PDB file of C-alpha atoms in Angstrom:
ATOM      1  CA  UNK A  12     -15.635  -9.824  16.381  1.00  0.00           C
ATOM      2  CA  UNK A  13     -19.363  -9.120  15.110  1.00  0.00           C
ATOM      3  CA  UNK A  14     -18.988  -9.324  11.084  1.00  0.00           C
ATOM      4  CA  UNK A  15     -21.690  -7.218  10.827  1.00  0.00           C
ATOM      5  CA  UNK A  16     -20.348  -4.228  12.551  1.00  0.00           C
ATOM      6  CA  UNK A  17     -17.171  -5.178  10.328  1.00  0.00           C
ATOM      7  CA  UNK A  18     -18.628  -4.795   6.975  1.00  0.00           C
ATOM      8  CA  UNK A  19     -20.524  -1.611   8.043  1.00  0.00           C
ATOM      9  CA  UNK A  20     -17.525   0.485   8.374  1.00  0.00           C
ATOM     10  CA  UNK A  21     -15.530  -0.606   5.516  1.00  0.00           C
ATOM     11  CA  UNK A  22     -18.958   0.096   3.877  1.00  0.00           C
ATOM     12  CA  UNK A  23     -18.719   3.661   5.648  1.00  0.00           C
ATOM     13  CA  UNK A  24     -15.046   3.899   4.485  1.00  0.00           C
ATOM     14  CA  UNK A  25     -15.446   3.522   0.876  1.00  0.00           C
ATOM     15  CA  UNK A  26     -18.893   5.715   0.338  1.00  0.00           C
ATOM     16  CA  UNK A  27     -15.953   8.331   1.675  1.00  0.00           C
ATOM     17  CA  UNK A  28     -13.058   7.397  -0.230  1.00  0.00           C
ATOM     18  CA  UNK A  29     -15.278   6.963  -3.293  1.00  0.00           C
ATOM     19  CA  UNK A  30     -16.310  10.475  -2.743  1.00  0.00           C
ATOM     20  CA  UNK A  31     -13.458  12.142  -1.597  1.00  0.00           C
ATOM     21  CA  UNK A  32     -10.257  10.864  -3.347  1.00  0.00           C
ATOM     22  CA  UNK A  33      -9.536  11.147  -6.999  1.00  0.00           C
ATOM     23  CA  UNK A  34      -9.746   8.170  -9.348  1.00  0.00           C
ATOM     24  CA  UNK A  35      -7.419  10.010 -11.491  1.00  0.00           C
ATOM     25  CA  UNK A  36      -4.195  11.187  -9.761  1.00  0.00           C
ATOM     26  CA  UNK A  37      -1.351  12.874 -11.596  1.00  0.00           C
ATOM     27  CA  UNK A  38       2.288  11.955 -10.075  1.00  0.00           C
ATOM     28  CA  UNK A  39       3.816  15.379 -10.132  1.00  0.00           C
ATOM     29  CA  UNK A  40       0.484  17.117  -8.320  1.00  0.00           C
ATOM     30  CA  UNK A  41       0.704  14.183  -5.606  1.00  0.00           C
ATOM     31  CA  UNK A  42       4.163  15.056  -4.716  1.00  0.00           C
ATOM     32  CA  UNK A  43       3.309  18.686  -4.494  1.00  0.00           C
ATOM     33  CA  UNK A  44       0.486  17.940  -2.810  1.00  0.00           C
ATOM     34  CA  UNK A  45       2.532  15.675  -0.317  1.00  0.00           C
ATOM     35  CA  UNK A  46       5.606  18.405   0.107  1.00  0.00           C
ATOM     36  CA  UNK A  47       3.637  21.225   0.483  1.00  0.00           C
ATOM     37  CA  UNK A  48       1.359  19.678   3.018  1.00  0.00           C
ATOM     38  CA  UNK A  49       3.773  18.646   5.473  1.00  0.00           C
ATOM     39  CA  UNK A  50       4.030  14.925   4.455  1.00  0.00           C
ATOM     40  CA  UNK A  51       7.409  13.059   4.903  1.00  0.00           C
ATOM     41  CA  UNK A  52       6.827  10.775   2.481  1.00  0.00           C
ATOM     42  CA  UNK A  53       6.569  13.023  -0.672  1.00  0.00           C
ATOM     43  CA  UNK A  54      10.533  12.058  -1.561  1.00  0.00           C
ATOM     44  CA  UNK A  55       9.725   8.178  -1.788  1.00  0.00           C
ATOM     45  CA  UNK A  56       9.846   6.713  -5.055  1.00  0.00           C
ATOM     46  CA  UNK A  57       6.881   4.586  -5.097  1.00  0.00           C
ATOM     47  CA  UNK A  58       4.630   7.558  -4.081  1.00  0.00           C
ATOM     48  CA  UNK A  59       1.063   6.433  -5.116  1.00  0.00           C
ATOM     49  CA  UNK A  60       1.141   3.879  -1.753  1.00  0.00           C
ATOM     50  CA  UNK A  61       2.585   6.267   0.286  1.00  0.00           C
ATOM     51  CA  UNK A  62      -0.168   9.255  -1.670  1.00  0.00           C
ATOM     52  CA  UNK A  63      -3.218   6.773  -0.919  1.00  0.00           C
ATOM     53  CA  UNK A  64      -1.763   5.960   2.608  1.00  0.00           C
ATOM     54  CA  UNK A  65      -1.420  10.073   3.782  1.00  0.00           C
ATOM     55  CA  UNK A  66      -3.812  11.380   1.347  1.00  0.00           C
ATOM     56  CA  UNK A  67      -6.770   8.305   2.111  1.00  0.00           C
ATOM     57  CA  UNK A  68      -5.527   8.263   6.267  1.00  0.00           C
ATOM     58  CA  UNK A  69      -6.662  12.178   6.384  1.00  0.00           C
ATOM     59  CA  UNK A  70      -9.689  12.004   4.484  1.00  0.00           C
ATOM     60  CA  UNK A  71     -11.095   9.450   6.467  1.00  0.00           C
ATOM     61  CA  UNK A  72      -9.785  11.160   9.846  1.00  0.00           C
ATOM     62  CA  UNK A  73     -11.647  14.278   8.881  1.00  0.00           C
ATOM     63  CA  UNK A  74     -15.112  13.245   7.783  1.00  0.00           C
ATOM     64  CA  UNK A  75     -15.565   9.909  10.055  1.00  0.00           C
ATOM     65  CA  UNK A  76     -13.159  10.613  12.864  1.00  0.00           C
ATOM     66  CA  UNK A  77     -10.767   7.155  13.947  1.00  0.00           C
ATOM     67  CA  UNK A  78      -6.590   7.418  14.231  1.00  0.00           C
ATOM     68  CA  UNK A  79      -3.772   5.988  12.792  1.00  0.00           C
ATOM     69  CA  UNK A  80      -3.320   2.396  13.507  1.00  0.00           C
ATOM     70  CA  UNK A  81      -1.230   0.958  15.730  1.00  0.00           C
ATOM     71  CA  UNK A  82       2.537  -0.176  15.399  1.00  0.00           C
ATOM     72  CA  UNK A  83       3.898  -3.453  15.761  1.00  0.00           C
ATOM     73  CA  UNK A  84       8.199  -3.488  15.678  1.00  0.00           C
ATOM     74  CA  UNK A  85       8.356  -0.785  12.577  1.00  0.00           C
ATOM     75  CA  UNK A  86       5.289  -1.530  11.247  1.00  0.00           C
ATOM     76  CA  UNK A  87       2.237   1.488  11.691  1.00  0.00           C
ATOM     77  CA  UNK A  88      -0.961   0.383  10.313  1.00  0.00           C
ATOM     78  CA  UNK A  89      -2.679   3.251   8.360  1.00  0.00           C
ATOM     79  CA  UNK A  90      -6.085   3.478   9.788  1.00  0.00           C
ATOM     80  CA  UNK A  91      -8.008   2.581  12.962  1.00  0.00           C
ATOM     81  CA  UNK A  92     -11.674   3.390  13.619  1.00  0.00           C
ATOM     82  CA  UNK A  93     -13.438   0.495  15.345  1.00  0.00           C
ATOM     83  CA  UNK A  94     -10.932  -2.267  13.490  1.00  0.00           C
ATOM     84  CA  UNK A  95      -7.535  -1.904  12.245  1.00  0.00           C
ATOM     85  CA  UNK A  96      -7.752  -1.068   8.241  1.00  0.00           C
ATOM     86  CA  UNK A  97      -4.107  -0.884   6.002  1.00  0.00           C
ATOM     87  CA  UNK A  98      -4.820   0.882   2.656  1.00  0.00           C
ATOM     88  CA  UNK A  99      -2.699  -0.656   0.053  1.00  0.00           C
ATOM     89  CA  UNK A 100      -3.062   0.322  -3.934  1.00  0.00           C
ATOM     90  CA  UNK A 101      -2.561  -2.271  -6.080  1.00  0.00           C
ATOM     91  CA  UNK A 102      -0.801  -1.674  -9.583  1.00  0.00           C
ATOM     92  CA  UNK A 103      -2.692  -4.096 -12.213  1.00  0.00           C
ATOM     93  CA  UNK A 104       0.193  -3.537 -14.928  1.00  0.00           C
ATOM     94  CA  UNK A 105       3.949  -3.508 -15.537  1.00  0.00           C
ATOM     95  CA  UNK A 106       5.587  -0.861 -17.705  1.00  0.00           C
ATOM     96  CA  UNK A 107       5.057  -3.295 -20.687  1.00  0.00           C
ATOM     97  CA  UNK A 108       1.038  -3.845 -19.832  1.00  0.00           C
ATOM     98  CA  UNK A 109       1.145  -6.867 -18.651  1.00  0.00           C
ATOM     99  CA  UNK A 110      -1.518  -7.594 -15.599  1.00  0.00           C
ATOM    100  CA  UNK A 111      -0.215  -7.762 -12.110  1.00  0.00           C
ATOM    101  CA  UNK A 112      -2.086  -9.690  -9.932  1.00  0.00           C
ATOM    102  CA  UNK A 113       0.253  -9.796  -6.741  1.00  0.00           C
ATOM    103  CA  UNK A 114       0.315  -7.202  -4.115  1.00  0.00           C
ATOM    104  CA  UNK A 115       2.564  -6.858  -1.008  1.00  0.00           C
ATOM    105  CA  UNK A 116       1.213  -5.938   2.191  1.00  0.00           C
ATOM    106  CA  UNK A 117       2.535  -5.461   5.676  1.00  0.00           C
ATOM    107  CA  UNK A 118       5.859  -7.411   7.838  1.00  0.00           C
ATOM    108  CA  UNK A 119       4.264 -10.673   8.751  1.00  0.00           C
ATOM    109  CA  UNK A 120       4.842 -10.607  12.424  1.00  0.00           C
ATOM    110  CA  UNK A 121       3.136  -7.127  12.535  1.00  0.00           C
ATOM    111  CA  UNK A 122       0.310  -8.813  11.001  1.00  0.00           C
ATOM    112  CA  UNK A 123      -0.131 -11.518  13.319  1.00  0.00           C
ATOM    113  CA  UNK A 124       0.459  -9.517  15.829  1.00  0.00           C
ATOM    114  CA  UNK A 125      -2.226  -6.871  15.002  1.00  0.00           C
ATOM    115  CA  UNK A 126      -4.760  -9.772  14.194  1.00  0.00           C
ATOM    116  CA  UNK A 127      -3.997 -11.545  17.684  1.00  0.00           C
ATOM    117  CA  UNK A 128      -4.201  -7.852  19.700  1.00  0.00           C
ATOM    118  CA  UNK A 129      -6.949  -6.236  18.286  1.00  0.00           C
ATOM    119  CA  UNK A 130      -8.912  -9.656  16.353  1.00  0.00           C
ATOM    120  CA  UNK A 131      -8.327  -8.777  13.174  1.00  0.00           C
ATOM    121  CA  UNK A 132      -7.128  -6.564  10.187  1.00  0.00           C
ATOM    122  CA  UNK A 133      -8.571  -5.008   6.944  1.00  0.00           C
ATOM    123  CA  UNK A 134      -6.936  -3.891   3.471  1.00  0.00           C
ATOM    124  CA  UNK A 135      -8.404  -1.534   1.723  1.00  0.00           C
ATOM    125  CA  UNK A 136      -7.329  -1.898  -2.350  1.00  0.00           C
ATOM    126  CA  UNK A 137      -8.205   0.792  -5.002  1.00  0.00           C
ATOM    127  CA  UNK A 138      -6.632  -1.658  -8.301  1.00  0.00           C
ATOM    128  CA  UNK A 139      -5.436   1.051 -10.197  1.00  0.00           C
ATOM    129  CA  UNK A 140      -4.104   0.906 -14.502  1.00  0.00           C
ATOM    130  CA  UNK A 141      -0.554   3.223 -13.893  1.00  0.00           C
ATOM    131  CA  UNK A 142       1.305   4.917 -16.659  1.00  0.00           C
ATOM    132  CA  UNK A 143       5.339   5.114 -16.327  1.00  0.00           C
ATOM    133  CA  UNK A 144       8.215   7.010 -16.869  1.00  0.00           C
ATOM    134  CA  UNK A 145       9.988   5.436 -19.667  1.00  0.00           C
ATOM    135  CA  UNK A 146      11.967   8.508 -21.167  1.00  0.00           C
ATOM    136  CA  UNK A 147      13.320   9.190 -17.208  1.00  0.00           C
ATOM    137  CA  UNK A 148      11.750  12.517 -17.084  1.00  0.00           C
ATOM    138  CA  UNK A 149       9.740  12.406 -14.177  1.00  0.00           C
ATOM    139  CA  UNK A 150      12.872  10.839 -11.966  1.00  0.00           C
ATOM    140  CA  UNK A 151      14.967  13.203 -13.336  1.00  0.00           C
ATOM    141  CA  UNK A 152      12.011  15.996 -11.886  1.00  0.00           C
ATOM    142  CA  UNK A 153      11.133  14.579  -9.134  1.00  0.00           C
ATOM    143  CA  UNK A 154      14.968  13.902  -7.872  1.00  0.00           C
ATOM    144  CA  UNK A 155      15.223  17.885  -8.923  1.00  0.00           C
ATOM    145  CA  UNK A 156      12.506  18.707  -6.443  1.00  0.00           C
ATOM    146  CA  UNK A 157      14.291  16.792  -4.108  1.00  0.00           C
ATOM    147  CA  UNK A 158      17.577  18.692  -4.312  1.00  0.00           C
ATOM    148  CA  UNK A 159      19.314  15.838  -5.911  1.00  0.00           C
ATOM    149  CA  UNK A 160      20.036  12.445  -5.704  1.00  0.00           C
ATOM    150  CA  UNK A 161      19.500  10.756  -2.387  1.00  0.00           C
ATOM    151  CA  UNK A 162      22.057   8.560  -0.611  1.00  0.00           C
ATOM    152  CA  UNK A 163      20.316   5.763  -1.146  1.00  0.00           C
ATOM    153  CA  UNK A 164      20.394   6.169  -5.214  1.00  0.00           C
ATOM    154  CA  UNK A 165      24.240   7.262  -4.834  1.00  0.00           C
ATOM    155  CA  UNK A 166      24.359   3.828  -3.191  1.00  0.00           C
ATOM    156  CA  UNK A 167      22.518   1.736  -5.732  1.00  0.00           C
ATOM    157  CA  UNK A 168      24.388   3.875  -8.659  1.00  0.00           C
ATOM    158  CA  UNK A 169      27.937   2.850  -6.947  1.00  0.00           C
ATOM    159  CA  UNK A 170      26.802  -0.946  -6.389  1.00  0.00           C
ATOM    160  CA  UNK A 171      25.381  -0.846 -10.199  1.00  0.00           C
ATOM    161  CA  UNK A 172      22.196  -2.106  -9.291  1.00  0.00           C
ATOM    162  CA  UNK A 173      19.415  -1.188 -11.265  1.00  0.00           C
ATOM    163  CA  UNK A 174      17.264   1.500 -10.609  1.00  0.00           C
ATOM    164  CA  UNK A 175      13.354   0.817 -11.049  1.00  0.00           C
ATOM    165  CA  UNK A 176      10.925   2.644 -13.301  1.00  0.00           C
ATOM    166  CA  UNK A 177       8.931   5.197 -11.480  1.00  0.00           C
ATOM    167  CA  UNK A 178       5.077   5.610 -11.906  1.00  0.00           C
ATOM    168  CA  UNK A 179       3.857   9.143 -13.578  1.00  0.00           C
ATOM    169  CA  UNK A 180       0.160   8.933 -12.621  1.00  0.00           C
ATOM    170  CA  UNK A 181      -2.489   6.517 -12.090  1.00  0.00           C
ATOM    171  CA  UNK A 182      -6.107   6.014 -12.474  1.00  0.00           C
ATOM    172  CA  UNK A 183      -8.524   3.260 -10.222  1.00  0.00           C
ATOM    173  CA  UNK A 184     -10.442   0.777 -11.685  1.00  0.00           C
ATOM    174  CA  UNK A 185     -11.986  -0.885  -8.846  1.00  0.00           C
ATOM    175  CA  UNK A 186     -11.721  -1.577  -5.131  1.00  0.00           C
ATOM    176  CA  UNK A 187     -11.714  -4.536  -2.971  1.00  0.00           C
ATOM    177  CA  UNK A 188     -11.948  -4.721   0.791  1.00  0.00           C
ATOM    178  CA  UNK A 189     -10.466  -8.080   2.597  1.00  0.00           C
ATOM    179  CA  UNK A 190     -10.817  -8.968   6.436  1.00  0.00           C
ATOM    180  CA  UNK A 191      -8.571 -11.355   8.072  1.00  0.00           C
ATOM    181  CA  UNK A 192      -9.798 -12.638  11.287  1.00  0.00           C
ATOM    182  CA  UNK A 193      -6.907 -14.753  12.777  1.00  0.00           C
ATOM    183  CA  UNK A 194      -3.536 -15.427  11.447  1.00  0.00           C
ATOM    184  CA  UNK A 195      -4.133 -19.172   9.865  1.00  0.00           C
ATOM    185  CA  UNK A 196      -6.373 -17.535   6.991  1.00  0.00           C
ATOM    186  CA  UNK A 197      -2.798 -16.149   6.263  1.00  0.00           C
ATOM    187  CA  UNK A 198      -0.768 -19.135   6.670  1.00  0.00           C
ATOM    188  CA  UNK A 199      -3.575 -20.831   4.755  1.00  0.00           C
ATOM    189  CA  UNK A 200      -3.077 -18.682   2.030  1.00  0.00           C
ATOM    190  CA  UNK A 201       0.758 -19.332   1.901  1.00  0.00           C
ATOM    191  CA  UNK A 202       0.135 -23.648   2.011  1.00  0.00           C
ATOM    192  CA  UNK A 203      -2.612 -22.871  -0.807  1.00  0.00           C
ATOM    193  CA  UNK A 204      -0.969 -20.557  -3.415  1.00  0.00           C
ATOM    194  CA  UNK A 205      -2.698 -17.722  -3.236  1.00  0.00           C
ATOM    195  CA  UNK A 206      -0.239 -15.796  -0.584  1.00  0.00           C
ATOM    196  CA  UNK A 207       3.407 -15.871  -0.151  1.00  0.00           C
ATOM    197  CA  UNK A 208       6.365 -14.116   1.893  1.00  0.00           C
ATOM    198  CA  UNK A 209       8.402 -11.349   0.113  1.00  0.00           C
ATOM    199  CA  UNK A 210      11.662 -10.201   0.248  1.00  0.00           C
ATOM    200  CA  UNK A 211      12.662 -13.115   2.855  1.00  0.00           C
ATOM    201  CA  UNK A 212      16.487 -12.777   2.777  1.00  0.00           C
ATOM    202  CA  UNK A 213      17.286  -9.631   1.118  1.00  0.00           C
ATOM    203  CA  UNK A 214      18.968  -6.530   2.269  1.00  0.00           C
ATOM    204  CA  UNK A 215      18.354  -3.012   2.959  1.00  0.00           C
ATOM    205  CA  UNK A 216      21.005  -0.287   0.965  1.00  0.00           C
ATOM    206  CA  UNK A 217      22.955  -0.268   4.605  1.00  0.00           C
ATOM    207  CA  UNK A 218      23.487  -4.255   4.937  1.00  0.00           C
ATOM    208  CA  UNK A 219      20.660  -4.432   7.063  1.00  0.00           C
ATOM    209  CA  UNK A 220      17.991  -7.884   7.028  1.00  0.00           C
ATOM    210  CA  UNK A 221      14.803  -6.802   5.365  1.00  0.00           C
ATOM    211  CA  UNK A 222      11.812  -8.433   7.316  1.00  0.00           C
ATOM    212  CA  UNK A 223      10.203 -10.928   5.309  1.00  0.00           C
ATOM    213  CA  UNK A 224       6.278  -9.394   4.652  1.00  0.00           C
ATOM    214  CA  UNK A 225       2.980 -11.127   3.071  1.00  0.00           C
ATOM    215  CA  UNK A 226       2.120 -10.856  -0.576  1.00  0.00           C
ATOM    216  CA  UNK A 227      -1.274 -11.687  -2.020  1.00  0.00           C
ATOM    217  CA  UNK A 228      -2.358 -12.980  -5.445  1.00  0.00           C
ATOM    218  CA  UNK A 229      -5.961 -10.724  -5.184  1.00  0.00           C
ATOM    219  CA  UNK A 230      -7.424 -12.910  -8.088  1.00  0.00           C
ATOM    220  CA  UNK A 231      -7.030 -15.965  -6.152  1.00  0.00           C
ATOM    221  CA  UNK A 232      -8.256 -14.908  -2.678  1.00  0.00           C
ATOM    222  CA  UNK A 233     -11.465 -17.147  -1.304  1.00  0.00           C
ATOM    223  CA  UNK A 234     -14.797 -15.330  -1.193  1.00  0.00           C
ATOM    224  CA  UNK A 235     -14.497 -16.025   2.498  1.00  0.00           C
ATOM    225  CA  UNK A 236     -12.176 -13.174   3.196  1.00  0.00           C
ATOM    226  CA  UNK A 237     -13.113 -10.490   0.887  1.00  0.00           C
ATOM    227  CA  UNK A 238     -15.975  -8.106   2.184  1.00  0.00           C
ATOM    228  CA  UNK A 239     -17.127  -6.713  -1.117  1.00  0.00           C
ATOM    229  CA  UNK A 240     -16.088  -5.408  -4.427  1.00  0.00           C
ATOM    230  CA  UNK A 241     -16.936  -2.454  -6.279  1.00  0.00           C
TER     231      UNK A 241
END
């Protein structure tokens, strides 16, 4: 795969992202915006991923063309032009302000699998400061909007588990762009610290075996795999 050619359109990607998507997004508007343009995912609780994902996936289809990415088991990659591209935001606090410096990405068989098939894969992460909903307002709205509580948080209320602060709005700080030509960059990552496997283990609200997916520590990653900063 000819580097060049890779760092031109992530190049391409972010003059339009940079242009076209807010740096500034209010929670409430992005689930209105979501709901009232025909996106599923407007009912999800961690809605600035899924906002960036639908909102930054249709910018990009309408000014530089491309299509969604291809799926792998249950696993769709967000973006596809000439390479595979995943867009991922990347909270850099907690509720309490402290700085988060691990992110999650995809299933890790749908990553090696997209990186054997088509030679590679790129994440595209807008770091972003959030605020949060510490009086329970905007859950209490945005479960409203939704027509009530969903069966999963009847689920978690029954099995007592506790229920996760949502994010009100965020605002991005930077941007990072990371390509990952073969699979043993990852596992490289895992045997040196700065990438590990998530959620290996636990359960879905039905019983169900959640696949175990990569996590990255982006202050750690080698200069090797990142294509720029800005």
């Amino acid at each position: 795969m000819d580097s060049e050619n890779v760092l031109k359109e992530s190049k391409e990607i972010f003059k339009i992202l940079n242009q076209k998507f807010s740096r500034k997004i209010d929670g409430k508007d992005a689930i209105f915006e979501m709901k009232t343009g025909g996106y599923s995912n407007w009912k999800q609780m961690e809605w600035p991923g899924w906002y960036f994902e639908d909102i930054g996936r249709t910018i990009l289809l309408n000014e530089i063309g491309g299509q969604k990415g291809p799926m792998y088991g249950r696993t769709q990659f967000d973006y596809m032009n000439k390479y595979v591209w995943d867009l991922k935001i990347h909270a850099i606090n907690d509720k309490h302000g402290n700085r988060k410096s691990w992110l999650i990405l995809n299933d890790i068989d749908a990553i090696q699998n997209v990186i054997n098939n088509q030679g590679g894969i790129g994440f595209i992460i807008p770091s972003a400061f959030m605020t949060y909903d510490v009086d329970g307002e905007f859950k209490k709205w945005h479960d409203a909007l939704k027509g009530g509580k969903s069966k999963y948080e009847l689920n978690r209320i029954k099995r007592g588990a506790y229920s996760r602060i949502r994010k009100t709005s965020f605002l991005i700080q930077s941007w990072l762009f990371l390509f990952f030509y073969d699979f043993s960059s990852i596992l490289e990552g895992i045997y040196n610290g700065w990438a590990g496997g998530f959620q290996k283990g636990m359960r879905n609200a039905n019983g169900s075996i959640r696949r175990e997916k990569v996590k990255i520590n982006i202050d750690c990653i080698p200069e090797k795999h990142i294509l720029f900063r800005a």
